């Protein structure tokens, strides 16, 4: 979904005060707002912020630049009518997500990791591949910001994950393990799981995972990684947006980020509409994949 530019009058005379907390609370309210009742109106001190169903917003008086960027970067995730499927990947300038030995914590600065936690708080479900759980044992909870934990979903076609992983044991949020239909449902530990749909093979799997989650009422979905999973979803055309968080470092070798089917010429390269935002020293590239 394209968001039209927001109306902001730059105030060159004095810097606008920070309303960072209020803007984040406004995004959390927008997450659950019933737009059929009209726009969301949030009081500022002083003034008022108004958010429309399509993601346009107005503030009186004007917001400072970081607050405006917070709204601009995240409202498209909330305002896609069908619910947004967004991918994210943190990587170096040369497109690496880990060293050759697998060291990856942390490529991105704290501001970028906070951004990831904001994404988790705004979606209904966060999806990772079995490789990420095996490598990192992530919690996939919201800790850097205030907000709800999403459903945690692991794509594990071969049922290779044992039940000791944190997602399955910490009780912090519900977890759903998507395993192949040929596996017995007691193939893994005693944690909650769900069989993948029958057509969920190869390139059909991303669409089947999304359909499965949508059927269960999860509309906004974050594909958090790793690179194999994200590449599958991108290749299958299953992403509406992609947030690439690029850190200004060169790793030079090691695990690469996106890996797609080779193309012959640059004319075939995708050039989706792209917006840039600063996250400390890192840069967020927000790609709108729904229009290409
Ligand atoms: N930089 C970041 O933002 C970020 C984010 C998350 C993770 N990571 C890193 O990424 C690394 C893990 O990435 P990874 O690429 O090795 O693993 P991954 O993407 O986490 O998991 C890949 C595995 O998940 C299953 N899977 C996922 N999608 C599938 C599909 N469409 N079709 C079939 N199977 C599918 C397969 O399991 P089977 O092989 O068992 O069939 C596949 O091998 C870790 O080092 C982690 O630290 C980085």
Short mmCIF file of N, CA and C in Angstrom, two decimals, residues 89-227:
data_model
loop_
_atom_site.label_atom_id
_atom_site.label_comp_id
_atom_site.label_asym_id
_atom_site.label_seq_id
_atom_site.Cartn_x
_atom_site.Cartn_y
_atom_site.Cartn_z
N UNK A 89 15.21 -7.99 7.76
CA UNK A 89 16.52 -8.61 7.81
C UNK A 89 17.55 -7.56 8.21
N UNK A 90 18.33 -7.89 9.22
CA UNK A 90 19.46 -7.04 9.61
C UNK A 90 20.71 -7.53 8.93
N UNK A 91 21.43 -6.65 8.26
CA UNK A 91 22.61 -7.10 7.51
C UNK A 91 23.67 -6.01 7.45
N UNK A 92 24.87 -6.44 7.03
CA UNK A 92 25.96 -5.49 6.85
C UNK A 92 25.82 -4.80 5.49
N UNK A 93 26.68 -3.81 5.25
CA UNK A 93 26.66 -3.12 3.95
C UNK A 93 26.88 -4.09 2.80
N UNK A 94 27.68 -5.12 3.04
CA UNK A 94 27.95 -6.08 1.97
C UNK A 94 27.02 -7.30 2.04
N UNK A 95 25.87 -7.12 2.68
CA UNK A 95 24.81 -8.12 2.58
C UNK A 95 25.04 -9.39 3.37
N UNK A 96 25.80 -9.31 4.47
CA UNK A 96 26.05 -10.50 5.30
C UNK A 96 25.23 -10.42 6.58
N UNK A 97 24.81 -11.59 7.09
CA UNK A 97 24.07 -11.61 8.35
C UNK A 97 24.84 -12.31 9.46
N UNK A 98 26.01 -12.85 9.14
CA UNK A 98 26.85 -13.49 10.16
C UNK A 98 28.24 -13.71 9.57
N UNK A 99 29.22 -13.90 10.46
CA UNK A 99 30.56 -14.26 9.99
C UNK A 99 30.55 -15.72 9.56
N UNK A 100 31.69 -16.16 9.00
CA UNK A 100 31.78 -17.55 8.55
C UNK A 100 31.61 -18.51 9.73
N UNK A 101 32.01 -18.09 10.92
CA UNK A 101 31.87 -18.96 12.10
C UNK A 101 30.47 -18.89 12.70
N UNK A 102 29.61 -18.01 12.14
CA UNK A 102 28.24 -17.92 12.63
C UNK A 102 28.00 -16.81 13.63
N UNK A 103 29.05 -16.02 13.92
CA UNK A 103 28.88 -14.94 14.90
C UNK A 103 28.02 -13.82 14.30
N UNK A 104 26.94 -13.46 15.00
CA UNK A 104 26.02 -12.47 14.41
C UNK A 104 25.49 -11.45 15.41
N UNK A 105 25.84 -11.58 16.67
CA UNK A 105 25.29 -10.66 17.69
C UNK A 105 26.34 -9.64 18.09
N UNK A 106 26.19 -8.36 17.80
CA UNK A 106 25.09 -7.88 16.98
C UNK A 106 25.64 -7.13 15.78
N UNK A 107 25.05 -7.37 14.62
CA UNK A 107 25.43 -6.59 13.44
C UNK A 107 24.82 -5.19 13.54
N UNK A 108 23.60 -5.12 14.03
CA UNK A 108 22.87 -3.84 14.02
C UNK A 108 22.96 -3.14 15.38
N UNK A 109 22.80 -1.82 15.35
CA UNK A 109 22.85 -1.02 16.59
C UNK A 109 21.55 -1.21 17.38
N UNK A 110 21.58 -0.72 18.60
CA UNK A 110 20.44 -0.89 19.50
C UNK A 110 19.16 -0.31 18.88
N UNK A 111 19.26 0.85 18.23
CA UNK A 111 18.07 1.47 17.65
C UNK A 111 17.40 0.54 16.63
N UNK A 112 18.20 -0.20 15.88
CA UNK A 112 17.63 -1.14 14.90
C UNK A 112 16.98 -2.32 15.60
N UNK A 113 17.58 -2.74 16.72
CA UNK A 113 16.98 -3.86 17.46
C UNK A 113 15.69 -3.41 18.14
N UNK A 114 15.66 -2.16 18.58
CA UNK A 114 14.41 -1.60 19.12
C UNK A 114 13.35 -1.60 18.02
N UNK A 115 13.74 -1.22 16.82
CA UNK A 115 12.80 -1.22 15.70
C UNK A 115 12.22 -2.61 15.49
N UNK A 116 13.05 -3.63 15.56
CA UNK A 116 12.57 -5.01 15.39
C UNK A 116 11.53 -5.35 16.48
N UNK A 117 11.80 -4.93 17.69
CA UNK A 117 10.84 -5.21 18.77
C UNK A 117 9.55 -4.42 18.55
N UNK A 118 9.65 -3.23 17.99
CA UNK A 118 8.41 -2.49 17.66
C UNK A 118 7.61 -3.27 16.62
N UNK A 119 8.29 -3.81 15.62
CA UNK A 119 7.58 -4.61 14.61
C UNK A 119 6.88 -5.79 15.27
N UNK A 120 7.60 -6.47 16.17
CA UNK A 120 6.97 -7.62 16.84
C UNK A 120 5.71 -7.18 17.60
N UNK A 121 5.79 -6.03 18.25
CA UNK A 121 4.65 -5.58 19.06
C UNK A 121 3.45 -5.19 18.21
N UNK A 122 3.70 -4.82 16.96
CA UNK A 122 2.60 -4.33 16.12
C UNK A 122 1.93 -5.44 15.31
N UNK A 123 2.62 -6.59 15.17
CA UNK A 123 2.02 -7.67 14.37
C UNK A 123 1.29 -8.66 15.28
N UNK A 124 0.56 -9.58 14.63
CA UNK A 124 -0.16 -10.61 15.38
C UNK A 124 0.68 -11.88 15.52
N UNK A 125 1.56 -12.12 14.55
CA UNK A 125 2.37 -13.34 14.57
C UNK A 125 3.75 -13.05 14.00
N UNK A 126 4.78 -13.67 14.60
CA UNK A 126 6.16 -13.57 14.10
C UNK A 126 6.60 -14.95 13.69
N UNK A 127 7.18 -15.04 12.47
CA UNK A 127 7.53 -16.34 11.87
C UNK A 127 9.04 -16.43 11.69
N UNK A 128 9.62 -17.56 12.13
CA UNK A 128 11.03 -17.83 11.83
C UNK A 128 11.16 -19.26 11.30
N UNK A 129 12.30 -19.54 10.68
CA UNK A 129 12.58 -20.89 10.21
C UNK A 129 13.25 -21.71 11.31
N UNK A 130 13.26 -23.02 11.12
CA UNK A 130 13.85 -23.92 12.11
C UNK A 130 15.33 -23.61 12.32
N UNK A 131 16.01 -23.14 11.26
CA UNK A 131 17.44 -22.85 11.38
C UNK A 131 17.73 -21.77 12.40
N UNK A 132 16.87 -20.78 12.48
CA UNK A 132 17.07 -19.69 13.44
C UNK A 132 16.88 -20.18 14.87
N UNK A 133 15.87 -21.00 15.08
CA UNK A 133 15.65 -21.52 16.43
C UNK A 133 16.82 -22.43 16.84
N UNK A 134 17.28 -23.27 15.89
CA UNK A 134 18.39 -24.16 16.20
C UNK A 134 19.66 -23.37 16.50
N UNK A 135 19.89 -22.27 15.75
CA UNK A 135 21.14 -21.52 15.91
C UNK A 135 21.12 -20.58 17.10
N UNK A 136 19.98 -19.90 17.31
CA UNK A 136 19.95 -18.78 18.26
C UNK A 136 19.11 -19.04 19.50
N UNK A 137 18.21 -20.00 19.45
CA UNK A 137 17.26 -20.21 20.54
C UNK A 137 16.60 -18.89 20.96
N UNK A 138 15.99 -18.18 20.01
CA UNK A 138 15.47 -16.83 20.32
C UNK A 138 14.18 -16.89 21.14
N UNK A 139 13.91 -15.80 21.88
CA UNK A 139 12.66 -15.70 22.64
C UNK A 139 11.53 -15.14 21.77
N UNK A 140 11.89 -14.28 20.81
CA UNK A 140 10.91 -13.65 19.90
C UNK A 140 9.83 -12.88 20.66
N UNK A 141 10.16 -12.37 21.84
CA UNK A 141 9.22 -11.57 22.62
C UNK A 141 9.57 -10.09 22.48
N UNK A 142 8.68 -9.24 22.99
CA UNK A 142 8.88 -7.79 22.95
C UNK A 142 9.50 -7.37 24.28
N UNK A 143 10.74 -6.94 24.23
CA UNK A 143 11.41 -6.57 25.48
C UNK A 143 11.97 -5.16 25.45
N UNK A 144 12.34 -4.65 24.28
CA UNK A 144 12.95 -3.32 24.23
C UNK A 144 11.93 -2.20 24.29
N UNK A 145 10.66 -2.51 24.04
CA UNK A 145 9.60 -1.48 24.08
C UNK A 145 8.39 -2.07 24.80
N UNK A 146 7.47 -1.18 25.17
CA UNK A 146 6.22 -1.66 25.73
C UNK A 146 5.34 -2.17 24.59
N UNK A 147 4.64 -3.27 24.81
CA UNK A 147 3.73 -3.77 23.78
C UNK A 147 3.50 -5.25 23.95
N UNK A 148 2.49 -5.78 23.24
CA UNK A 148 2.14 -7.19 23.40
C UNK A 148 3.09 -8.11 22.64
N UNK A 149 3.24 -9.32 23.13
CA UNK A 149 3.99 -10.35 22.39
C UNK A 149 3.10 -10.94 21.31
N UNK A 150 3.66 -11.17 20.11
CA UNK A 150 2.87 -11.85 19.06
C UNK A 150 2.89 -13.36 19.26
N UNK A 151 2.02 -14.06 18.53
CA UNK A 151 2.14 -15.52 18.41
C UNK A 151 3.50 -15.83 17.79
N UNK A 152 4.19 -16.84 18.32
CA UNK A 152 5.49 -17.22 17.77
C UNK A 152 5.29 -18.47 16.90
N UNK A 153 5.76 -18.40 15.66
CA UNK A 153 5.54 -19.48 14.70
C UNK A 153 6.89 -19.96 14.17
N UNK A 154 7.11 -21.26 14.19
CA UNK A 154 8.35 -21.83 13.65
C UNK A 154 8.01 -22.77 12.51
N UNK A 155 8.64 -22.52 11.35
CA UNK A 155 8.47 -23.43 10.21
C UNK A 155 9.51 -24.54 10.35
N UNK A 156 9.03 -25.73 10.60
CA UNK A 156 9.93 -26.86 10.89
C UNK A 156 9.43 -28.09 10.15
N UNK A 157 9.55 -28.11 8.80
CA UNK A 157 8.93 -29.16 7.99
C UNK A 157 9.33 -30.56 8.41
N UNK A 158 10.61 -30.73 8.84
CA UNK A 158 11.07 -32.08 9.18
C UNK A 158 10.94 -32.39 10.66
N UNK A 159 10.36 -31.47 11.40
CA UNK A 159 10.19 -31.69 12.83
C UNK A 159 11.51 -31.91 13.54
N UNK A 160 12.54 -31.11 13.14
CA UNK A 160 13.87 -31.37 13.69
C UNK A 160 14.12 -30.69 15.03
N UNK A 161 13.23 -29.77 15.41
CA UNK A 161 13.45 -29.07 16.68
C UNK A 161 12.93 -29.89 17.84
N UNK A 162 13.75 -30.03 18.85
CA UNK A 162 13.32 -30.73 20.06
C UNK A 162 12.58 -29.73 20.95
N UNK A 163 11.92 -30.24 21.97
CA UNK A 163 11.05 -29.39 22.79
C UNK A 163 11.75 -28.52 23.80
N UNK A 164 13.10 -28.56 23.87
CA UNK A 164 13.77 -27.81 24.93
C UNK A 164 13.99 -26.35 24.58
N UNK A 165 13.72 -25.95 23.32
CA UNK A 165 14.00 -24.58 22.94
C UNK A 165 13.11 -23.60 23.70
N UNK A 166 13.68 -22.41 23.89
CA UNK A 166 13.04 -21.40 24.73
C UNK A 166 11.60 -21.09 24.33
N UNK A 167 11.36 -21.02 23.00
CA UNK A 167 10.01 -20.73 22.50
C UNK A 167 8.97 -21.69 23.06
N UNK A 168 9.42 -22.94 23.26
CA UNK A 168 8.48 -23.99 23.65
C UNK A 168 8.35 -24.13 25.16
N UNK A 169 9.27 -23.50 25.88
CA UNK A 169 9.30 -23.77 27.32
C UNK A 169 9.08 -22.53 28.19
N UNK A 170 9.31 -21.31 27.65
CA UNK A 170 9.34 -20.16 28.56
C UNK A 170 7.95 -19.64 28.93
N UNK A 171 6.92 -20.04 28.20
CA UNK A 171 5.56 -19.62 28.55
C UNK A 171 5.31 -18.13 28.38
N UNK A 172 6.21 -17.41 27.70
CA UNK A 172 6.07 -15.96 27.56
C UNK A 172 5.00 -15.57 26.54
N UNK A 173 4.77 -16.44 25.57
CA UNK A 173 3.79 -16.17 24.51
C UNK A 173 3.43 -17.50 23.88
N UNK A 174 2.26 -17.60 23.25
CA UNK A 174 1.93 -18.86 22.58
C UNK A 174 2.88 -19.13 21.41
N UNK A 175 3.12 -20.40 21.16
CA UNK A 175 4.04 -20.81 20.10
C UNK A 175 3.37 -21.88 19.25
N UNK A 176 3.55 -21.76 17.95
CA UNK A 176 2.99 -22.76 17.04
C UNK A 176 4.13 -23.29 16.16
N UNK A 177 4.31 -24.58 16.15
CA UNK A 177 5.35 -25.22 15.35
C UNK A 177 4.68 -25.84 14.14
N UNK A 178 5.08 -25.42 12.95
CA UNK A 178 4.47 -25.94 11.73
C UNK A 178 5.34 -27.06 11.20
N UNK A 179 4.83 -28.28 11.29
CA UNK A 179 5.62 -29.43 10.86
C UNK A 179 4.99 -30.07 9.63
N UNK A 180 5.76 -30.89 8.92
CA UNK A 180 5.26 -31.55 7.71
C UNK A 180 4.13 -32.52 8.02
N UNK A 181 3.25 -32.66 7.05
CA UNK A 181 2.08 -33.51 7.29
C UNK A 181 2.43 -34.98 7.33
N UNK A 182 3.63 -35.34 6.82
CA UNK A 182 3.99 -36.76 6.84
C UNK A 182 4.53 -37.18 8.21
N UNK A 183 4.77 -36.19 9.07
CA UNK A 183 5.30 -36.52 10.39
C UNK A 183 4.17 -36.86 11.35
N UNK A 184 4.39 -37.78 12.25
CA UNK A 184 3.39 -37.99 13.30
C UNK A 184 3.34 -36.75 14.19
N UNK A 185 2.16 -36.40 14.69
CA UNK A 185 2.04 -35.17 15.47
C UNK A 185 2.77 -35.24 16.80
N UNK A 186 3.23 -36.45 17.19
CA UNK A 186 4.03 -36.51 18.41
C UNK A 186 5.53 -36.64 18.09
N UNK A 187 5.88 -36.13 16.88
CA UNK A 187 7.27 -36.25 16.43
C UNK A 187 8.22 -35.44 17.30
N UNK A 188 7.71 -34.36 17.92
CA UNK A 188 8.59 -33.49 18.70
C UNK A 188 8.19 -33.57 20.17
N UNK A 189 8.52 -32.52 20.89
CA UNK A 189 8.26 -32.51 22.33
C UNK A 189 6.79 -32.32 22.63
N UNK A 190 6.49 -32.01 23.86
CA UNK A 190 5.10 -31.95 24.31
C UNK A 190 4.49 -30.57 24.16
N UNK A 191 5.13 -29.67 23.39
CA UNK A 191 4.66 -28.31 23.23
C UNK A 191 3.58 -28.22 22.14
N UNK A 192 2.95 -27.09 22.09
CA UNK A 192 1.89 -26.91 21.09
C UNK A 192 2.46 -26.97 19.68
N UNK A 193 1.75 -27.61 18.75
CA UNK A 193 2.24 -27.67 17.37
C UNK A 193 1.04 -27.78 16.43
N UNK A 194 1.31 -27.61 15.17
CA UNK A 194 0.24 -27.72 14.20
C UNK A 194 0.82 -28.21 12.89
N UNK A 195 0.18 -29.14 12.24
CA UNK A 195 0.69 -29.66 10.98
C UNK A 195 0.54 -28.63 9.87
N UNK A 196 1.52 -28.58 8.99
CA UNK A 196 1.45 -27.71 7.82
C UNK A 196 0.39 -28.25 6.87
N UNK A 197 -0.23 -27.36 6.14
CA UNK A 197 -1.28 -27.78 5.21
C UNK A 197 -0.70 -28.68 4.11
N UNK A 198 -1.52 -29.57 3.51
CA UNK A 198 -1.02 -30.56 2.56
C UNK A 198 -0.26 -29.95 1.38
N UNK A 199 -0.72 -28.79 0.90
CA UNK A 199 -0.06 -28.24 -0.28
C UNK A 199 1.21 -27.47 0.07
N UNK A 200 1.58 -27.52 1.37
CA UNK A 200 2.70 -26.71 1.81
C UNK A 200 4.03 -27.36 1.47
N UNK A 201 4.35 -27.43 0.19
CA UNK A 201 5.63 -27.96 -0.24
C UNK A 201 6.31 -26.93 -1.11
N UNK A 202 7.63 -26.86 -1.06
CA UNK A 202 8.41 -26.01 -1.92
C UNK A 202 7.93 -24.57 -1.96
N UNK A 203 7.71 -24.06 -3.20
CA UNK A 203 7.35 -22.64 -3.33
C UNK A 203 5.94 -22.35 -2.84
N UNK A 204 5.13 -23.39 -2.61
CA UNK A 204 3.78 -23.17 -2.10
C UNK A 204 3.73 -22.96 -0.61
N UNK A 205 4.85 -23.23 0.08
CA UNK A 205 4.81 -23.19 1.54
C UNK A 205 4.55 -21.79 2.11
N UNK A 206 5.22 -20.73 1.63
CA UNK A 206 4.96 -19.42 2.22
C UNK A 206 3.48 -19.03 2.16
N UNK A 207 2.86 -19.22 0.98
CA UNK A 207 1.44 -18.86 0.86
C UNK A 207 0.57 -19.70 1.78
N UNK A 208 0.93 -20.98 1.92
CA UNK A 208 0.14 -21.86 2.79
C UNK A 208 0.28 -21.45 4.25
N UNK A 209 1.49 -21.04 4.64
CA UNK A 209 1.69 -20.60 6.03
C UNK A 209 0.85 -19.35 6.30
N UNK A 210 0.86 -18.42 5.36
CA UNK A 210 0.09 -17.19 5.56
C UNK A 210 -1.41 -17.48 5.58
N UNK A 211 -1.86 -18.33 4.66
CA UNK A 211 -3.29 -18.68 4.64
C UNK A 211 -3.68 -19.36 5.95
N UNK A 212 -2.82 -20.23 6.43
CA UNK A 212 -3.08 -20.93 7.70
C UNK A 212 -3.22 -19.92 8.85
N UNK A 213 -2.30 -18.95 8.90
CA UNK A 213 -2.35 -17.97 10.00
C UNK A 213 -3.56 -17.04 9.85
N UNK A 214 -3.85 -16.66 8.61
CA UNK A 214 -5.01 -15.78 8.40
C UNK A 214 -6.30 -16.49 8.80
N UNK A 215 -6.40 -17.77 8.43
CA UNK A 215 -7.59 -18.54 8.81
C UNK A 215 -7.77 -18.57 10.32
N UNK A 216 -6.65 -18.54 11.03
CA UNK A 216 -6.71 -18.59 12.50
C UNK A 216 -6.85 -17.18 13.10
N UNK A 217 -6.98 -16.16 12.24
CA UNK A 217 -7.24 -14.80 12.73
C UNK A 217 -6.02 -13.92 12.88
N UNK A 218 -4.84 -14.39 12.43
CA UNK A 218 -3.62 -13.58 12.53
C UNK A 218 -3.42 -12.84 11.21
N UNK A 219 -3.66 -11.54 11.21
CA UNK A 219 -3.67 -10.77 9.96
C UNK A 219 -2.31 -10.14 9.66
N UNK A 220 -1.72 -9.55 10.67
CA UNK A 220 -0.42 -8.88 10.48
C UNK A 220 0.68 -9.86 10.87
N UNK A 221 1.58 -10.09 9.92
CA UNK A 221 2.55 -11.18 10.10
C UNK A 221 3.96 -10.66 9.79
N UNK A 222 4.88 -10.91 10.72
CA UNK A 222 6.28 -10.54 10.54
C UNK A 222 7.08 -11.79 10.22
N UNK A 223 7.75 -11.80 9.05
CA UNK A 223 8.68 -12.88 8.71
C UNK A 223 10.06 -12.38 9.16
N UNK A 224 10.51 -12.91 10.30
CA UNK A 224 11.71 -12.32 10.92
C UNK A 224 13.00 -12.91 10.40
N UNK A 225 12.97 -14.11 9.82
CA UNK A 225 14.19 -14.71 9.30
C UNK A 225 14.16 -16.20 9.52
N UNK A 226 15.32 -16.88 9.32
CA UNK A 226 16.55 -16.29 8.83
C UNK A 226 16.52 -16.08 7.33
N UNK A 227 17.71 -16.08 6.76
CA UNK A 227 17.82 -15.70 5.37
C UNK A 227 17.12 -16.71 4.44
#
